[in-house]
Coordinates of C-alpha atoms and ligand atoms in Angstrom, one line a residue:
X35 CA 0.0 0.0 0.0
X36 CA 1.2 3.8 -0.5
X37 CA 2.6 5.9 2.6
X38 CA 2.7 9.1 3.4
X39 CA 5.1 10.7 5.9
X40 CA 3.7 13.5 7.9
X41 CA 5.8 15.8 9.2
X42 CA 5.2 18.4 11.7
X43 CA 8.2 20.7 12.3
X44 CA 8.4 22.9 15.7
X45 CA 11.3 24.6 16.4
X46 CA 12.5 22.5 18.7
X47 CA 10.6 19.2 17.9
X48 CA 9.6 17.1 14.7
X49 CA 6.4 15.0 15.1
X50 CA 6.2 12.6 12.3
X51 CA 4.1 9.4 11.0
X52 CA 3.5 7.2 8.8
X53 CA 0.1 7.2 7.1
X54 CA -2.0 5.3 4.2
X55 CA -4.4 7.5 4.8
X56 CA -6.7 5.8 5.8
X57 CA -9.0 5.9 9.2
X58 CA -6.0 3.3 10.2
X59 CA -3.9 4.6 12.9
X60 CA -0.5 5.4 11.8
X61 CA 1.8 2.8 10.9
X62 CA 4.8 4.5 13.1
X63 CA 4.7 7.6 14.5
X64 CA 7.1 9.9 17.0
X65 CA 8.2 13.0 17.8
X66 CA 12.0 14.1 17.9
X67 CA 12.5 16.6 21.3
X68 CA 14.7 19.1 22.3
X69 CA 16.5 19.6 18.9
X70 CA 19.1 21.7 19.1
X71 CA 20.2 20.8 22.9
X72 CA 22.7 18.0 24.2
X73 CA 19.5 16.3 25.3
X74 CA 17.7 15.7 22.2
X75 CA 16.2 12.5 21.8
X76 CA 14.2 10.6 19.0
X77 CA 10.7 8.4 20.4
X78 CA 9.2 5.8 17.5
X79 CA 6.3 4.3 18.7
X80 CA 5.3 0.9 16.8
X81 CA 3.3 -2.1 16.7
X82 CA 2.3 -1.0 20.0
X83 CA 5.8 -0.5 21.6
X84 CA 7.8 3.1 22.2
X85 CA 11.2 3.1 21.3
X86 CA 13.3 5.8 22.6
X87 CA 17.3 7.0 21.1
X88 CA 19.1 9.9 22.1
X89 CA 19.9 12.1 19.0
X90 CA 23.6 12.0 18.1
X91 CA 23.1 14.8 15.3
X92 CA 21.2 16.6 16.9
X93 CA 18.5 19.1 14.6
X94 CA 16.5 18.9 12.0
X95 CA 18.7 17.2 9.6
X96 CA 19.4 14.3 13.0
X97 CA 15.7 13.6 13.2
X98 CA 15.3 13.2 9.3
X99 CA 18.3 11.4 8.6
X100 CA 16.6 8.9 12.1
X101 CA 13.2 8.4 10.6
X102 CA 14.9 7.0 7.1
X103 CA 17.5 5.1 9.2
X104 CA 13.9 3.5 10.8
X105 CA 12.5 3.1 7.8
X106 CA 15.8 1.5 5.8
X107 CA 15.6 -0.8 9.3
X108 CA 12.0 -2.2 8.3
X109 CA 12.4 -3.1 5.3
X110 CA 10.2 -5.9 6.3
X111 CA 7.2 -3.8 6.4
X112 CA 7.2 -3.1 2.7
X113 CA 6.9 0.5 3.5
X114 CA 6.2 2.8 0.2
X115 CA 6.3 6.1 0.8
X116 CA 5.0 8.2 -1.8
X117 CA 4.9 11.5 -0.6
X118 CA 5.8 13.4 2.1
X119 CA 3.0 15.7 3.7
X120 CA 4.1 18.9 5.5
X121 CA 2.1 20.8 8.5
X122 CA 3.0 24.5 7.7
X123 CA 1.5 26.8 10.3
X124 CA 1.1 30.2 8.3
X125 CA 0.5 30.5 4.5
X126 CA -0.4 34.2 5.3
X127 CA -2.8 35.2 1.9
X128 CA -0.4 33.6 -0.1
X129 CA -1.8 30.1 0.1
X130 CA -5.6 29.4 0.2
X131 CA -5.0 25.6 -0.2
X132 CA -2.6 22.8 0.2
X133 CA 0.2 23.0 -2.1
X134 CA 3.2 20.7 -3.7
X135 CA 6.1 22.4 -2.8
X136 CA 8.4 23.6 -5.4
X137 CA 10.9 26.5 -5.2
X138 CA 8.2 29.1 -5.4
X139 CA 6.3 27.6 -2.8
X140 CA 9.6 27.5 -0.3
X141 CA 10.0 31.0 -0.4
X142 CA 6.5 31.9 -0.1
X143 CA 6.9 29.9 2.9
X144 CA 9.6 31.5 4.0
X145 CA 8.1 35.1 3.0
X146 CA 5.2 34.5 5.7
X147 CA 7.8 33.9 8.3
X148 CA 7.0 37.6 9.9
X149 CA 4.1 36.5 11.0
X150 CA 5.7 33.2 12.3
X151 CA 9.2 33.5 13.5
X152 CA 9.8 30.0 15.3
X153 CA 7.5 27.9 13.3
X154 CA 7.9 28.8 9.6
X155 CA 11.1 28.7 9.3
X156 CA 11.1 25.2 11.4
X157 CA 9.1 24.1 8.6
X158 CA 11.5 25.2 6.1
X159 CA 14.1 23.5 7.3
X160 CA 12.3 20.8 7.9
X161 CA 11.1 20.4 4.1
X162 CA 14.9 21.6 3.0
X163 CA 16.1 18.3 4.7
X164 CA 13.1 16.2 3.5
X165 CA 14.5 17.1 0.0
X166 CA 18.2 16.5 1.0
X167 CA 16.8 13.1 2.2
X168 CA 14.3 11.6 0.3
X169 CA 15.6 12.9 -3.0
X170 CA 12.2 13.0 -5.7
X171 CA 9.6 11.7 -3.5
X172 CA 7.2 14.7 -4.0
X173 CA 6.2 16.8 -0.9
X174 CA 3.2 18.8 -0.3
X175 CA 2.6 21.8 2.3
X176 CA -0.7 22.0 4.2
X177 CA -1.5 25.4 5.6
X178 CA -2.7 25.9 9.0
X179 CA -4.6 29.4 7.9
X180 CA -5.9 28.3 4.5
X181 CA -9.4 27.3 5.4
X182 CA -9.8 31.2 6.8
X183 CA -9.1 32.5 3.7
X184 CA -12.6 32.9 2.8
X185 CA -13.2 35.4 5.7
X186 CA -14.5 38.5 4.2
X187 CA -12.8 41.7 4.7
X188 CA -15.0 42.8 7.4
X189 CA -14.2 40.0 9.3
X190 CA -10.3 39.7 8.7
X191 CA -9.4 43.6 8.9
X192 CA -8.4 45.1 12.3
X193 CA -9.8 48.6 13.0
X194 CA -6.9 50.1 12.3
X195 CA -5.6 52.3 9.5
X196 CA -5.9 50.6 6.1
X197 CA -2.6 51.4 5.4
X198 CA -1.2 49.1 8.2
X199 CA -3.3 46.1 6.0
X200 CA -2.3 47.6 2.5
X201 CA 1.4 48.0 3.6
X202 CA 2.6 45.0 6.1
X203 CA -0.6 42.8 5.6
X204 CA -1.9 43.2 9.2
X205 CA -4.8 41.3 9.3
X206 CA -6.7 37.9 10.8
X207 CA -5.4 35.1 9.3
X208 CA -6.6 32.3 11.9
X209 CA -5.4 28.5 12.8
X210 CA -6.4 25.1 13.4
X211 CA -7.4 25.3 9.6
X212 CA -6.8 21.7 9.0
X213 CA -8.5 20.9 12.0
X214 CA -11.9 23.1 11.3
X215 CA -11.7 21.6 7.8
X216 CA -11.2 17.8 9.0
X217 CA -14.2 18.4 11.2
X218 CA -16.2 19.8 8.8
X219 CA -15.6 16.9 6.6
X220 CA -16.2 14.3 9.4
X221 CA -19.6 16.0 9.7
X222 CA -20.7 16.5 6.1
X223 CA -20.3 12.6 6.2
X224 CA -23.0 12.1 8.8
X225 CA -25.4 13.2 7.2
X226 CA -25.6 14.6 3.5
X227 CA -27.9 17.4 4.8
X228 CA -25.4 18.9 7.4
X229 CA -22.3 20.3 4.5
X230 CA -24.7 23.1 3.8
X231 CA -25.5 23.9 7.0
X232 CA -24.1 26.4 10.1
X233 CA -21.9 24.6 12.3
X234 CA -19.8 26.2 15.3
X235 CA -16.9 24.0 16.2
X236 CA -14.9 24.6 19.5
X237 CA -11.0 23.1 18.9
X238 CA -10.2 23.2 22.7
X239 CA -6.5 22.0 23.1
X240 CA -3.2 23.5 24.5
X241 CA -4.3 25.9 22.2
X242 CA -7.8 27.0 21.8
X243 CA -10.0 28.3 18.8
X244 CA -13.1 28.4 17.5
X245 CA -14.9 28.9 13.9
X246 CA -17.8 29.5 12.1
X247 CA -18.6 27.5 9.4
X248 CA -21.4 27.9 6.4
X249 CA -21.6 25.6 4.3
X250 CA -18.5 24.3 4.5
X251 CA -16.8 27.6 4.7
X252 CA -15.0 29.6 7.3
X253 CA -16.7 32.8 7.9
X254 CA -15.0 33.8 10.8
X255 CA -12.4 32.5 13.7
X256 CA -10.9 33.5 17.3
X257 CA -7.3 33.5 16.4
X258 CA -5.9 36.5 14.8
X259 CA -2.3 37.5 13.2
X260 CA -1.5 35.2 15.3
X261 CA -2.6 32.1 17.7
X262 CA -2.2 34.8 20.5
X263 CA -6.3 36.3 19.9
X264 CA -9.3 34.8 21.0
X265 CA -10.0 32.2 23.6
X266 CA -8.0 31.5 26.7
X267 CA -5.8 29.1 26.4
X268 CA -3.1 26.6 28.3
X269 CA -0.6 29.3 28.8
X270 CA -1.9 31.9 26.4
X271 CA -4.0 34.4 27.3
X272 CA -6.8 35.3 24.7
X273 CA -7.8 38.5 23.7
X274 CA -7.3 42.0 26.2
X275 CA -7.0 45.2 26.0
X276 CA -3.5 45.9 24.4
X277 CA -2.5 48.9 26.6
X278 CA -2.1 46.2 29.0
X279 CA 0.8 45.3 26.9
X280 CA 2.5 48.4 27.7
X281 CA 1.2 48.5 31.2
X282 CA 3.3 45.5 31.9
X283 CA 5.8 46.4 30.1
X284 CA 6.8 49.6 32.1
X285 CA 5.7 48.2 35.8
X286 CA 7.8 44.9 35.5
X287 CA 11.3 46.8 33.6
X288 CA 10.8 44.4 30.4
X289 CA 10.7 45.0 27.0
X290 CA 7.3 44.5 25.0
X291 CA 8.5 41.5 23.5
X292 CA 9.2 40.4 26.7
X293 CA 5.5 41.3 27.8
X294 CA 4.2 39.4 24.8
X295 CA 6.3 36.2 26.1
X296 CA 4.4 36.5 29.1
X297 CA 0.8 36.4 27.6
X298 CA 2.1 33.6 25.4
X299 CA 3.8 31.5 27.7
X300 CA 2.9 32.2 31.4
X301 CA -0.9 33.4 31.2
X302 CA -4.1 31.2 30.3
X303 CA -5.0 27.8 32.4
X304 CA -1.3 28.0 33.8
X305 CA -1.5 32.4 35.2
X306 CA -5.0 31.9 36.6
X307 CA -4.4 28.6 38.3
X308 CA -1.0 28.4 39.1
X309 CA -1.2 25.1 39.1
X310 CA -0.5 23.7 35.6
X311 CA -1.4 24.3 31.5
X312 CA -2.8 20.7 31.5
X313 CA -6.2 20.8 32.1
X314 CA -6.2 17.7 33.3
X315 CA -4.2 18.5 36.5
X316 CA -5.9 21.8 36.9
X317 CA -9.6 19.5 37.1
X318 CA -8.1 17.1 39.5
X319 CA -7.3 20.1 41.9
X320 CA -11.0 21.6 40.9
X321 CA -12.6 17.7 42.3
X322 CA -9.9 18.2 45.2
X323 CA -11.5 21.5 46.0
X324 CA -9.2 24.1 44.7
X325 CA -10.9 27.3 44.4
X326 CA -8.5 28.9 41.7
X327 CA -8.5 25.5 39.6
X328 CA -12.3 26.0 39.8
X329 CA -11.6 30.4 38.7
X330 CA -9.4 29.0 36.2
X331 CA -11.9 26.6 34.5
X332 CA -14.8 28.7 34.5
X333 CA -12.8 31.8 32.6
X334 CA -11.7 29.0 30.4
X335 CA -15.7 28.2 29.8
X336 CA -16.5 31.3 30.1
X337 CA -14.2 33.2 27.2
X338 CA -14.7 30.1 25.1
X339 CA -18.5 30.4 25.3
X340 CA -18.1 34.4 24.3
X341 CA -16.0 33.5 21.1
X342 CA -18.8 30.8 20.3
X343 CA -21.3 33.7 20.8
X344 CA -19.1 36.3 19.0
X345 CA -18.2 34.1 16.0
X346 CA -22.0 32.9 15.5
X347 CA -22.9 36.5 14.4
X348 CA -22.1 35.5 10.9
X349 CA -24.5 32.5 10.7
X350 CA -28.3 33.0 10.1
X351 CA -28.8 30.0 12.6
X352 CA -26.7 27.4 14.3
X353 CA -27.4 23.6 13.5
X354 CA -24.4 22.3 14.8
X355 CA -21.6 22.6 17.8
X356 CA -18.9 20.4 17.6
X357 CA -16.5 20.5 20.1
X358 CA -12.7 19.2 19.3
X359 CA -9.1 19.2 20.3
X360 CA -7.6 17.1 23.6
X361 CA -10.0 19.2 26.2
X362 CA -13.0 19.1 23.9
X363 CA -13.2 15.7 22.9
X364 CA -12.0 14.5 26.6
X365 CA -13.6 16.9 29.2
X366 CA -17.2 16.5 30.1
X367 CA -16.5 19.7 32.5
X368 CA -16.2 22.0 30.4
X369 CA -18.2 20.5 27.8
X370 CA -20.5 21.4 30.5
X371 CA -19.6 24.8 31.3
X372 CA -19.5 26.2 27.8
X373 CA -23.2 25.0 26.8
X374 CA -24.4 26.2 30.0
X375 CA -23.6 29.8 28.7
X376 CA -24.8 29.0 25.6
X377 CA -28.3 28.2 26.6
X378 CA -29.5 32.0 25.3
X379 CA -28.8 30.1 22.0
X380 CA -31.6 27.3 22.5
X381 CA -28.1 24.6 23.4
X382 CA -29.3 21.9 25.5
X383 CA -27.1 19.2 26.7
X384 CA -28.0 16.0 27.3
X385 CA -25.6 15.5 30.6
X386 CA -26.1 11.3 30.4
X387 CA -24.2 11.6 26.8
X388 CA -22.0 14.4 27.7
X389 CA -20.3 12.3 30.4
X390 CA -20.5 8.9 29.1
X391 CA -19.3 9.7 25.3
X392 CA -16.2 7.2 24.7
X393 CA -12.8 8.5 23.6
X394 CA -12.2 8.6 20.1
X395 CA -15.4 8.5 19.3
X396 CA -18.6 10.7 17.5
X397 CA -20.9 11.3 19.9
X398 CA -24.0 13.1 19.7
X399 CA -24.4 15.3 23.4
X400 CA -27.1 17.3 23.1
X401 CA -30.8 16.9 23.8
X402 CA -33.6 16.1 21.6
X403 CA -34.7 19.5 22.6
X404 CA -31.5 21.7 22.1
X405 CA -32.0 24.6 19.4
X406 CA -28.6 22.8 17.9
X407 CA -26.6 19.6 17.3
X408 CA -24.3 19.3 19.8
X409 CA -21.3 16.8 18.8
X410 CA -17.8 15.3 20.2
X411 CA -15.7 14.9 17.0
X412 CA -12.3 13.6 17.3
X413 CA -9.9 15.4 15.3
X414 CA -7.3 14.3 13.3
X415 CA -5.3 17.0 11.3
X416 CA -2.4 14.0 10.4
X417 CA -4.6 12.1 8.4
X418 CA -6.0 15.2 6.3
X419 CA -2.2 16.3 5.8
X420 CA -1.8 13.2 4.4
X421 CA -5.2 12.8 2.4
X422 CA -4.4 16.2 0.7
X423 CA -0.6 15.0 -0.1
X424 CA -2.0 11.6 -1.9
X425 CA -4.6 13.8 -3.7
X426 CA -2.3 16.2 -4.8
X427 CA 0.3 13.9 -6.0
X428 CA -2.2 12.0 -7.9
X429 CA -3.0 15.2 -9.9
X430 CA 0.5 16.6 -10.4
X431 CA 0.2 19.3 -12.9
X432 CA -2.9 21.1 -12.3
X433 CA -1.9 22.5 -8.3
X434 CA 1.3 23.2 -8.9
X435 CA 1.6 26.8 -8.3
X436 CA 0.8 28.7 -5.7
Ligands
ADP173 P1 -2.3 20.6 21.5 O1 -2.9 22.0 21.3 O2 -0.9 20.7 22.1 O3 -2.4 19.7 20.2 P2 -4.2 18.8 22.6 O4 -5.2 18.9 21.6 O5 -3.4 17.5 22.7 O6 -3.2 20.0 22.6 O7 -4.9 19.0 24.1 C1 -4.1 19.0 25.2 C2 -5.1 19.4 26.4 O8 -6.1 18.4 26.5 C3 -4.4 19.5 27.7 O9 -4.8 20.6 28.4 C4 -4.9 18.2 28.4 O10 -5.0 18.4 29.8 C5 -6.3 18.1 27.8 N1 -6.9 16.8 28.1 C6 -6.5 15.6 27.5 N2 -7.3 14.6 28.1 C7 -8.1 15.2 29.0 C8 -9.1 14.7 29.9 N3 -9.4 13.4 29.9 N4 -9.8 15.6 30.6 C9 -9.5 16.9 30.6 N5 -8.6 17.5 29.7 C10 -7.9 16.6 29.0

């Protein structure tokens, strides 16, 4: 059977699988860590087992050079890789669909690196090596923002002067693209009514979104020029008022870059509770009794609730609410929480479902009375990265270009 490698470049990490694409789970996948440090180390996890290497040569080009050293080592598993499918987080307006990468594509990539300063050029290098690597095999780029790109202008502009748009391109671009647009998919297949209808979909993980879909479009998102708008998230803070930027800025003796580090990397789940960024931890101290776990989830609820509510403006009606991501498809809580805000919509959960729904599974949690669907839909952005590579490289002159 044909393969796709999926590669997911961080700036410190590669995640990576192998994929038919098919529902099947991967036939390996891993993540390399800590690139660039003594430390770096390489896990595969197959056929049910983890296997774990420290990472001699140890970057980008270490963990590539590893994953074809594991695949020249299974020779027995008939792999055939075909393609190689990259996640690329920003495609800025330049990319409006998954791509095969050629040389203009690269530096378009590397072009909407302002916007992106640790992850797109990750990805470059990442696809740089692939190349280096895996000589012809062709390789495709799948763009985090793409599925926003059919936001209209009055939803994608700032309130700023135009000039800032016209000159540097400041504007919403939005994330989890391949996410909303896996979901979307997932629920199109249901049922062959719901494509054309209006679906809100909630992608609670580490980072949190959430979109507005009409048929089968993005009308609107949370995130912004960056993940850094919207919902509150596991260290991130969401949207607030951006003299507050400043504020800190001068009262703590750091630079505004500095102040952005902190609503990036110390705010969200982890500045409220002061307990943890896993939601997980920060619900066992909730149960336990912890007052600011309990603070912390409810704003969490709360500002994901308000996006649901601000985003929804652009719908004539709601039909469906999907909720995604590790913290929607895993925590009745606050699955809970948000609908319960949301009941000024007509959203009525049906609490039996909401708790009982098993993982990795569609699940249907709302009452027969709710205004709206309310659904649990596993996500699974790999498997579209690489559905859209085998598609593309079954078509190869038409999609070429960017
Ligand atoms: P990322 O944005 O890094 O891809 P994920 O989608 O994997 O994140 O989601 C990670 C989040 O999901 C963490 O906050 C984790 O605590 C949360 N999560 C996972 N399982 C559960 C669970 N059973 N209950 C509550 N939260 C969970």
């Amino acid at each position: 059977m044909e393969q796709i490698l999926v590669v997911n470049c961080g700036s410190s990490s590669l995640k990576f699988a192998i994929m038919d694409g098919s529902e099947s789970p991967p036939l390996m996948e891993g993540i390399a860590e800590r690139l660039g440090s003594e430390h770096s180390i390489i896990t595969f996890k197959y056929d049910g087992k983890k296997h774990e290497q420290p990472l001699h040569e140890n970057d980008h080009r270490g963990a590539v050079t590893a994953i074809k050293n594991w695949i020249d080592q299974h020779s027995d598993l008939d792999i055939k890789l075909v393609g190689i499918g990259h996640r690329v987080v920003h495609g800025g307006e330049l990319f409006t669909k998954s791509v095969v990468i050629n040389k203009d594509v690269l530096q378009g990539i590397e072009e909407c690196s302002q916007f992106a300063p640790l992850h797109n050029p990750a990805h470059v290098k990442g696809i740089k090596e692939s190349q280096a690597l895996f000589g012809d095999l062709p390789q495709v780029a799948v763009f985090d923002t793409a599925f926003h790109q059919t936001l209209a202008a009055d939803q994608y502009l700032y309130p700023i002067p135009m000039r800032l748009y016209r000159e540097h391109h400041f504007r919403k671009y939005g994330f989890h693209g391949t996410s909303y647009r896996f979901i979307e998919q997932k629920l199109a297949s249901l049922d062959e009514t719901y494509g054309q209808q209006n679906t809100l979909v909630a992608h609670l993980g580490n980072g949190a979104s959430v979109c507005a879909i009409r048929a089968g479009k993005s009308v609107d998102t949370s995130m912004g020029i960056t993940p850094l708008e919207g919902l509150m998230m596991g260290t991130r803070s969401g949207s607030l008022d951006p003299s507050l930027l400043a504020f800190i800025s001068d009262a703590e003796h750091i630079t505004m870059k500095q102040a952005l580090d902190i609503l990036n990397k110390e705010s969200g789940l982890k500045g409220i509770s002061e307990i943890s960024n896993d939601c997980r931890s920060i619900e066992t101290a909730q149960a336990a009794g912890d007052d600011r776990a309990e603070l912390a989830l409810n704003m969490f609820a709360s500002k994901a609730a308000k996006h649901l509510a601000a985003v929804a403006t652009n719908l004539d009606s709601v039909e469906h609410i999907v909720f995604t991501g590790g913290i929607g498809e895993n925590s009745p809580v606050i699955r809970s929480k948000i609908c319960d805000r949301l009941k000024m919509m007509g959203i009525r959960l049906d609490q039996h479902a909401n708790q009982m729904c098993p993982r990795g599974e569609i699940s249907r949690i709302s009452k027969q009375s709710s205004s709206a669907f309310a659904w649990v839909i596993p996500t699974n952005e790999e498997l579209l990265i690489a559905q859209d590579t085998l598609a593309l490289i079954n078509r190869p002159e038409t999609e070429q270009h960017r």
